[in-house]
Phi, psi and omega in degrees: 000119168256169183204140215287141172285285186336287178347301218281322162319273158334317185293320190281346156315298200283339173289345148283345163289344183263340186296305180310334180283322186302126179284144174247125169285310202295303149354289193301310165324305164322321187263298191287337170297338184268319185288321180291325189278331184277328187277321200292288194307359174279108208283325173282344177261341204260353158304355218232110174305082185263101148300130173232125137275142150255128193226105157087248156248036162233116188270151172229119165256141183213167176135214180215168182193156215265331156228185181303227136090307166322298190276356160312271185324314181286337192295291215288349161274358172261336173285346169277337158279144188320146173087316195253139198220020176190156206207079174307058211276117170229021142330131186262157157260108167237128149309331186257077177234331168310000000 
């Protein structure tokens, strides 16, 4: 079987893009157990049900918390762990969680 230097090029382009597209679930799992834990260990956060999912170097967080500030607060701890580098903040703000 032969194959083209153009080809076997081309091929070594693309293949860090299909490595990067490709999700490492075991990756994710990782990140979101460090992402969970840094919000639980946080005194201000951990009264507060913070769903976290990861897909890649990107978190999503949802749930409620009681004020902007709060939510504020989940933004920038989730941008403070190793690894994650977009932060999807669908955290509600309800006052009355006091």
């Amino acid at each position: 079987m032969f194959f083209s230097p153009r080809s076997i090029v081309l091929a070594c382009c693309l293949l860090p893009l299909s490595v990067m597209a490709s999700a490492d679930p075991v990756q994710d799992a990782r990140l979101e157990g460090a992402l969970q834990t840094a919000l639980s260990l946080n005194r201000l956060l951990n009264p507060f049900p913070i769903k976290v999912e990861v897909d890649g170097s990107q978190a999503r967080l949802t749930g409620e918390v009681e004020n902007p500030v709060e939510r504020d607060l989940a933004e920038r701890v989730a941008m403070a762990t190793r690894g994650i580098e977009q932060v999807d903040n669908q955290l509600r703000v309800n006052p009355a969680l006091s």
